[in-house]
DNA sequence: CGGACTTTTGAAGTAATTCAAGGGGAGTGG
DNA sequence: CCACTCCCCTTGAATTACTTCAAAAGTCCG
């Protein structure tokens, strides 16, 4: 296995920020690599949390399934992001299922290894705290949206969030760089695929988005922002 | 100022767990006390996060107000709970307004002081991580409920959560020990006060709850659990 | 080219909001 | 102590946003 230090170190920013450079190699030494093809499952809801990962390249989708079988997408995870931060918070089991939506590379540490590393580099604990704080805020924002906004607005926020987190600027607009179906958007925005389809169709007609089979491009961000802000 | 060690130390459990007993006094030394009357505001959304608190006695309500003036209740905070954990996660501003709903005692530390304490007692960082993890999970549960459940079920979950977190067992049932209006429940469950009123009226008729002006008692928990589980 | 998956669109149905009005309790001030 | 006022709660009726049901068309892959 070839080690690509630059790649790995840049990706591990979310955890290693503020740690002396000479320690990076040591932190890296305790890690392992993992590669997933599209639709491969990294961890499954309910599994014991035995490792923590950082996405190096690719994207994953974290989903929760309810007792009666309904799915909710917790979030998409891209390069540099932490998978399973709750393991550091002392949670025994994974709260969601994480699936690759693209070819994906990750670096991982066993929970024990990471605990040992944190013992030597307390700054990492703060970085984990900050990462978890960001997730908490995001989740709280979603609660607020689901509680107070109508579907169009929520969907606009959802698409804009995806665009901000993972979007790629192209000639046609901001493209979501992984397959994203109407059903996926529905599970993110708390609605049905039918409503998503109707809403996207309307936006398409107005030239706000350009979308197709599992594909979304934001062509008029300002107008989408206007919808998100309440028309 | 009289120091009441037992009281303070018990309350600070969420942060001090796993820290050597002899250090508790030292941690306590850097703290200050704060007392609030009903409706007093502890921190306001947008304010710089200059301190972190633990509730000693009483209850507070954390709310977020949207740009267009709608309110969402983030959660109620009771004894032993952390106020403003995001300050430890490096957030500069408070994301919500925290108001006392009862006479309330807190102990607090300035952010700088707490950072210094954590430097000496890294276990506290883990406790903060665990506390934030719990909040994150709770928030995520709410997202799931708002995305997939109808109002009755969501409201049942909301009431049960309040009962589990702060409820007091009395002869008549589990009582929510602070004033809680229909509007408050609506802002917790993501609905309107009208719908909450109708639903509670129905439950009252069935003998599931006993409620009145800003007052809720769960009289038949099993049946409320049944509703939360989907009838 | 066949078949599975995704999307679209219409129509019917419904849960919940909005609109509207009235009633009751608690606290205050006369 | 009573009456007034404010706040909170209740309930009906109208409306609407969204889901559910249903069917067909499109798109990709093998």
XYZ file of C-alpha atoms (C1' of nucleotides) in Angstrom:
522
model
C 0.000 0.000 0.000
C 1.427 3.314 -1.083
C 1.195 6.157 1.373
C 0.291 9.538 -0.096
C 1.150 11.866 2.770
C 0.010 15.164 1.296
C -3.329 13.789 0.330
C -3.911 12.165 3.684
C -2.744 15.102 5.738
C -4.766 17.660 3.908
C -7.852 15.520 4.295
C -7.348 15.060 8.006
C -7.524 18.794 8.641
C -10.799 18.622 10.492
C -9.023 16.676 13.235
C -5.361 17.680 13.015
C -5.600 21.456 12.851
C -3.365 22.988 15.487
C -1.291 19.883 15.968
C 2.434 20.322 15.446
C 3.458 19.289 11.943
C 6.045 16.807 13.122
C 3.298 14.847 14.870
C 1.294 14.353 11.729
C 3.375 11.427 10.584
C 2.953 9.751 13.938
C -0.825 10.203 13.846
C -0.821 8.896 10.347
C 1.171 5.838 11.356
C -1.668 4.483 13.476
C -4.210 4.808 10.687
C -5.476 2.387 8.087
C -6.961 3.034 4.687
C -10.235 1.981 3.268
C -11.587 2.135 -0.230
C -15.249 1.788 -1.153
C -17.027 1.428 -4.459
C -20.417 3.032 -5.117
C -23.098 1.590 -2.811
C -20.604 -0.136 -0.506
C -21.571 0.216 3.121
C -18.978 1.588 5.529
C -20.878 1.197 8.796
C -24.374 0.066 9.566
C -26.834 1.614 12.001
C -26.627 -0.278 15.293
C -23.125 -1.662 14.714
C -20.594 -1.144 17.452
C -18.540 1.953 16.749
C -15.081 0.481 16.454
C -13.388 3.064 14.293
C -13.468 6.649 13.198
C -12.800 7.785 9.642
C -11.983 10.828 7.627
C -13.082 11.041 4.021
C -10.116 11.542 1.708
C -11.962 11.498 -1.599
C -15.448 10.668 -2.737
C -18.784 11.042 -0.992
C -20.901 9.079 1.409
C -24.485 9.241 2.548
C -25.507 8.791 6.186
C -29.069 7.541 6.659
C -31.281 6.615 9.570
C -34.077 4.104 9.235
C -37.074 4.337 11.552
C -38.728 1.385 13.281
C -41.421 1.375 10.579
C -38.930 1.409 7.738
C -38.931 5.040 6.695
C -35.590 6.519 5.786
C -34.141 9.908 6.563
C -30.871 11.115 5.105
C -28.811 12.603 7.905
C -26.272 14.183 5.602
C -23.807 13.672 2.804
C -20.138 13.486 3.741
C -17.353 14.744 1.537
C -13.565 15.053 1.597
C -12.122 16.208 4.911
C -15.198 15.294 6.919
C -15.342 13.049 9.919
C -17.374 9.860 9.835
C -18.669 8.693 13.194
C -17.639 11.582 15.462
C -20.003 10.214 18.094
C -17.556 7.365 18.642
C -15.255 9.956 20.219
C -18.192 11.171 22.293
C -18.376 7.758 23.884
C -21.290 6.367 21.897
C -21.202 2.599 21.690
C -23.234 2.113 18.512
C -23.477 3.871 15.177
C -26.655 5.905 14.912
C -26.755 5.696 11.147
C -25.807 3.679 8.106
C -23.058 5.179 5.964
C -22.932 4.237 2.289
C -20.583 5.367 -0.465
C -22.354 7.217 -3.276
C -19.152 7.400 -5.282
C -15.823 5.676 -5.302
C -14.487 6.709 -1.940
C -11.194 6.704 -0.065
C -10.992 7.033 3.697
C -8.416 6.909 6.407
C -9.470 5.389 9.675
C -8.328 4.788 13.217
C -9.601 2.221 15.647
C -11.364 3.888 18.560
C -8.645 2.657 20.920
C -5.903 4.037 18.692
C -7.643 7.393 18.390
C -8.125 7.586 22.147
C -4.398 7.007 22.578
C -3.574 9.671 19.987
C -5.848 12.165 21.702
C -4.077 11.418 24.976
C -0.858 12.603 23.342
C -2.447 15.445 21.346
C -5.282 17.067 23.276
C -5.818 19.601 20.487
C -7.512 16.818 18.569
C -10.204 16.611 21.219
C -10.971 20.275 20.608
C -11.102 19.731 16.889
C -13.526 16.865 17.426
C -15.583 19.104 19.670
C -15.658 21.762 16.972
C -16.640 19.225 14.332
C -19.445 17.881 16.469
C -20.544 21.428 17.205
C -20.855 22.154 13.503
C -22.954 19.042 13.015
C -25.140 19.968 15.955
C -25.752 23.418 14.576
C -26.590 22.037 11.186
C -29.029 19.590 12.704
C -30.599 22.369 14.732
C -30.978 24.472 11.606
C -32.823 21.618 9.998
C -35.147 21.305 12.976
C -35.918 24.981 12.614
C -36.581 24.641 8.903
C -38.777 21.583 9.310
C -40.709 23.317 12.067
C -41.355 26.639 10.419
C -40.985 26.445 6.647
C -43.097 25.130 3.805
C -41.767 22.523 1.443
C -40.431 24.772 -1.371
C -38.406 26.787 1.038
C -37.075 23.750 2.822
C -36.162 22.153 -0.465
C -34.393 25.322 -1.555
C -32.386 25.310 1.659
C -31.588 21.650 1.194
C -30.299 22.109 -2.336
C -28.338 25.216 -1.378
C -26.722 23.387 1.514
C -25.682 20.551 -0.763
C -24.353 23.068 -3.254
C -22.365 24.893 -0.586
C -20.945 21.728 0.930
C -20.078 19.739 -2.154
C -21.080 21.717 -5.224
C -18.691 22.193 -8.144
C -18.830 25.323 -10.214
C -19.257 24.495 -13.875
C -20.139 26.466 -16.946
C -23.817 25.564 -16.482
C -23.958 26.378 -12.774
C -23.222 24.710 -9.468
C -23.333 20.984 -9.891
C -23.970 18.427 -7.156
C -21.147 16.001 -7.867
C -22.858 12.762 -6.942
C -26.045 10.986 -7.976
C -28.995 12.517 -6.160
C -32.499 11.250 -6.855
C -35.843 12.928 -6.139
C -36.285 10.365 -3.391
C -32.943 11.370 -1.853
C -33.942 15.026 -1.850
C -37.279 14.090 -0.300
C -35.515 12.233 2.511
C -33.327 15.263 3.113
C -36.100 17.839 3.050
C -38.765 15.845 4.860
C -41.245 15.436 2.031
C -42.177 12.989 -0.733
C -40.486 12.339 -4.052
C -43.641 13.533 -5.814
C -43.531 16.935 -4.240
C -39.814 17.198 -4.969
C -40.414 16.266 -8.581
C -43.155 18.849 -8.991
C -41.092 21.543 -7.320
C -37.979 20.835 -9.372
C -40.060 20.794 -12.547
C -41.355 24.248 -11.706
C -37.853 25.495 -10.946
C -36.600 23.969 -14.159
C -39.223 25.899 -16.130
C -38.118 29.097 -14.400
C -34.489 28.353 -15.186
C -33.450 28.079 -11.547
C -32.127 24.552 -11.762
C -31.186 22.095 -14.426
C -31.889 18.579 -13.293
C -32.454 15.105 -14.581
C -32.083 11.499 -13.573
C -30.245 11.644 -10.240
C -28.582 14.881 -11.251
C -29.007 18.461 -10.036
C -27.351 21.673 -11.181
C -28.184 25.041 -9.675
C -28.250 27.497 -12.559
C -29.656 30.546 -10.759
C -28.362 30.626 -7.206
C -29.693 34.110 -6.371
C -33.238 33.106 -7.198
C -32.913 29.900 -5.222
C -31.657 31.975 -2.308
C -34.693 34.182 -2.688
C -36.978 31.161 -2.437
C -35.059 29.923 0.601
C -35.450 33.331 2.175
C -39.207 33.196 1.718
C -39.947 34.359 -1.815
C -20.842 34.215 49.055
C -21.372 30.873 50.697
C -20.035 27.866 48.897
C -22.217 24.788 49.027
C -19.830 22.123 47.803
C -22.172 19.147 47.658
C -24.773 21.004 45.716
C -22.354 22.453 43.233
C -20.379 19.302 42.698
C -23.354 17.094 42.146
C -24.711 19.511 39.621
C -21.467 19.691 37.739
C -21.480 15.973 37.064
C -22.012 16.359 33.347
C -18.600 17.993 33.130
C -16.626 16.650 36.070
C -17.249 12.943 35.811
C -13.984 11.043 35.888
C -12.008 13.929 37.313
C -10.161 13.153 40.531
C -12.191 14.249 43.553
C -9.413 16.405 44.945
C -9.550 18.532 41.821
C -13.212 19.399 42.195
C -12.547 22.148 44.698
C -10.015 23.702 42.337
C -12.426 23.596 39.421
C -15.065 25.076 41.633
C -12.759 27.865 42.714
C -12.723 29.387 39.239
C -16.494 29.447 38.992
C -19.062 32.107 39.710
C -22.703 31.792 40.635
C -25.719 33.221 38.982
C -29.313 33.352 40.079
C -32.257 34.078 37.799
C -35.917 34.771 38.459
C -38.658 33.535 36.142
C -38.381 35.102 32.677
C -34.879 36.468 33.274
C -32.665 36.022 30.253
C -29.302 34.302 30.732
C -27.897 34.708 27.228
C -29.325 36.140 24.063
C -29.081 34.717 20.552
C -26.188 36.396 18.776
C -24.364 37.487 21.922
C -20.711 36.584 22.191
C -20.297 33.360 24.122
C -18.239 34.489 27.066
C -19.155 31.888 29.629
C -20.391 28.372 30.081
C -22.889 27.354 32.756
C -24.244 24.347 34.525
C -27.764 24.422 35.887
C -27.800 23.771 39.619
C -31.516 24.146 40.243
C -34.474 25.360 38.235
C -35.197 25.193 34.532
C -34.435 27.236 31.451
C -35.754 27.353 27.929
C -33.491 27.713 24.898
C -35.189 29.254 21.862
C -34.208 30.245 18.355
C -35.950 33.013 16.485
C -36.007 32.952 12.699
C -35.417 35.963 10.466
C -39.178 36.331 10.035
C -39.854 36.194 13.752
C -41.017 32.643 14.244
C -39.801 30.909 17.362
C -38.599 27.370 17.856
C -37.849 25.943 21.263
C -34.533 24.141 21.075
C -34.908 22.430 24.440
C -35.554 22.874 28.115
C -32.555 22.665 30.416
C -32.701 21.257 33.920
C -30.341 20.599 36.839
C -26.981 19.137 35.876
C -27.210 20.245 32.262
C -24.734 22.344 30.365
C -25.739 25.731 28.961
C -23.791 26.820 25.922
C -21.657 23.766 25.181
C -20.917 25.241 21.780
C -18.711 27.798 23.486
C -16.309 24.932 24.182
C -16.612 23.915 20.551
C -15.155 27.248 19.571
C -18.359 28.994 18.566
C -18.126 32.732 18.955
C -21.811 33.548 19.331
C -24.743 31.986 21.125
C -27.083 30.263 18.715
C -30.087 30.660 20.978
C -31.693 32.739 23.683
C -31.821 31.091 27.104
C -34.531 32.191 29.531
C -35.350 30.979 33.025
C -38.827 29.455 33.289
C -38.443 29.071 37.043
C -36.248 30.480 39.749
C -32.888 29.162 38.662
C -29.385 28.772 40.077
C -26.366 28.232 37.901
C -22.637 27.977 38.236
C -20.579 29.431 35.463
C -17.049 29.722 34.191
C -15.694 32.281 31.793
C -14.650 30.656 28.522
C -11.018 31.499 29.248
C -11.192 30.009 32.717
C -12.818 26.846 31.389
C -10.180 26.518 28.688
C -7.517 26.718 31.369
C -9.285 24.121 33.488
C -9.563 21.772 30.532
C -5.850 22.184 29.934
C -5.271 20.777 33.420
C -8.069 18.198 33.268
C -8.463 16.779 29.793
C -11.197 14.427 30.993
C -13.484 17.434 30.958
C -13.040 17.774 27.224
C -14.339 14.233 26.840
C -17.281 14.971 29.059
C -18.085 18.021 26.969
C -17.788 15.890 23.853
C -20.197 13.377 25.366
C -22.641 16.119 26.348
C -22.555 17.628 22.879
C -22.985 14.154 21.412
C -26.159 13.649 23.414
C -27.530 16.959 22.196
C -26.657 16.107 18.643
C -28.436 12.781 18.858
C -31.465 14.405 20.367
C -31.555 16.993 17.615
C -31.196 14.291 15.012
C -34.080 12.359 16.563
C -36.186 15.443 16.244
C -35.276 15.817 12.576
C -36.369 12.251 12.045
C -39.659 12.815 13.837
C -40.397 16.040 11.994
C -39.591 14.363 8.686
C -41.592 11.189 9.074
C -44.296 11.512 11.726
C -47.714 13.106 11.886
C -48.480 15.718 14.505
C -50.076 13.504 17.204
C -47.130 11.200 17.218
C -44.627 14.020 17.275
C -46.487 15.682 20.098
C -46.557 12.417 22.041
C -42.801 12.099 21.615
C -42.339 15.697 22.685
C -44.353 15.286 25.861
C -42.694 11.973 26.686
C -39.270 13.513 26.227
C -40.143 16.360 28.571
C -41.524 13.858 31.060
C -38.393 11.728 30.889
C -36.033 14.687 31.176
C -37.720 16.731 33.856
C -40.953 14.988 34.895
C -41.794 14.480 38.558
C -43.804 11.448 39.608
C -46.848 12.506 41.587
C -50.001 10.745 42.694
C -51.788 11.959 39.574
C -49.048 11.016 37.128
C -45.847 12.433 35.726
C -45.911 16.180 36.037
C -43.919 18.653 33.958
C -42.511 20.855 36.717
C -42.538 24.174 34.924
C -45.151 26.267 33.139
C -45.675 24.922 29.630
C -48.251 26.514 27.362
C -49.885 25.109 24.231
C -47.776 27.564 22.274
C -44.616 26.206 23.906
C -45.557 22.647 22.992
C -46.299 23.801 19.459
C -42.844 25.360 19.177
C -41.301 22.127 20.392
C -43.304 19.805 18.154
C -43.318 21.934 15.023
C -47.025 22.695 14.817
C -49.540 25.354 15.888
C -51.053 25.998 19.271
C -54.479 25.188 17.835
C -53.493 21.708 16.826
C -51.796 21.158 20.185
C -54.923 22.316 21.982
C -57.152 19.991 19.987
C -54.842 17.041 20.495
C -54.457 17.588 24.219
C -58.231 17.976 24.556
C -58.690 14.612 22.903
C -56.053 13.035 25.137
C -57.667 14.586 28.143
C -60.986 12.992 27.232
C -59.251 9.629 26.906
C -57.587 10.071 30.270
C -54.063 10.079 28.836
C -53.106 13.507 30.164
C -54.399 16.001 32.639
C -53.585 19.515 31.523
C -54.609 23.074 32.010
C -53.279 26.559 31.827
C -49.552 26.110 31.205
C -49.610 22.778 33.001
C -49.254 19.202 31.765
C -49.438 15.906 33.656
C -49.092 12.560 31.938
C -51.615 10.250 33.568
C -51.347 7.252 31.259
C -47.783 6.886 30.044
C -48.260 3.486 28.356
C -50.975 4.841 26.124
C -48.948 7.910 25.277
C -46.087 5.591 24.392
C -48.464 3.680 22.146
C -49.376 6.880 20.321
C -45.697 7.798 19.992
C -45.016 4.351 18.579
C -47.666 4.853 15.900
C -51.012 3.959 17.497
C -33.654 -4.336 -27.301
C -35.598 -5.607 -22.948
C -36.262 -4.572 -18.234
C -35.556 -2.102 -14.122
C -35.372 2.127 -12.070
C -36.470 7.020 -12.020
C -39.284 10.761 -13.069
C -43.508 13.117 -14.388
C -48.143 14.482 -14.078
C -53.149 14.165 -13.009
C -56.741 13.473 -9.712
C -58.537 12.437 -5.256
C -58.130 12.685 -0.484
C -56.710 14.450 3.995
C -54.151 16.326 7.715
C -53.210 20.386 9.496
C -53.159 25.401 9.139
C -55.520 29.569 9.047
C -59.351 32.386 10.169
C -62.628 33.651 13.539
C -64.971 34.045 17.786
C -65.843 33.058 22.462
C -64.843 31.361 27.170
C -62.211 30.778 31.421
C -58.471 31.632 35.120
C -55.218 34.230 37.306
C -53.623 38.257 38.894
C -54.271 43.369 39.725
C -56.084 47.405 41.171
C -59.810 49.784 42.911
C -63.349 41.411 47.906
C -65.050 42.136 43.534
C -64.486 43.586 38.930
C -61.563 44.361 35.277
C -58.077 42.976 32.184
C -54.844 40.173 30.220
C -53.453 35.977 28.768
C -54.299 31.412 27.555
C -57.190 27.919 25.973
C -61.042 25.945 23.196
C -63.816 24.968 19.344
C -66.026 25.479 14.758
C -65.592 26.365 9.836
C -63.075 27.364 5.724
C -59.008 26.766 3.229
C -54.777 24.893 1.610
C -50.581 22.513 1.179
C -49.203 18.311 0.792
C -49.689 13.420 0.500
C -51.506 9.390 -1.485
C -53.057 6.858 -5.335
C -52.507 5.801 -10.075
C -50.677 5.489 -14.523
C -47.566 6.616 -18.082
C -43.290 8.229 -20.034
C -38.395 8.595 -19.952
C -33.597 6.948 -19.167
C -29.946 4.015 -18.342
C -27.732 -0.538 -18.311
C -26.816 -4.976 -19.548
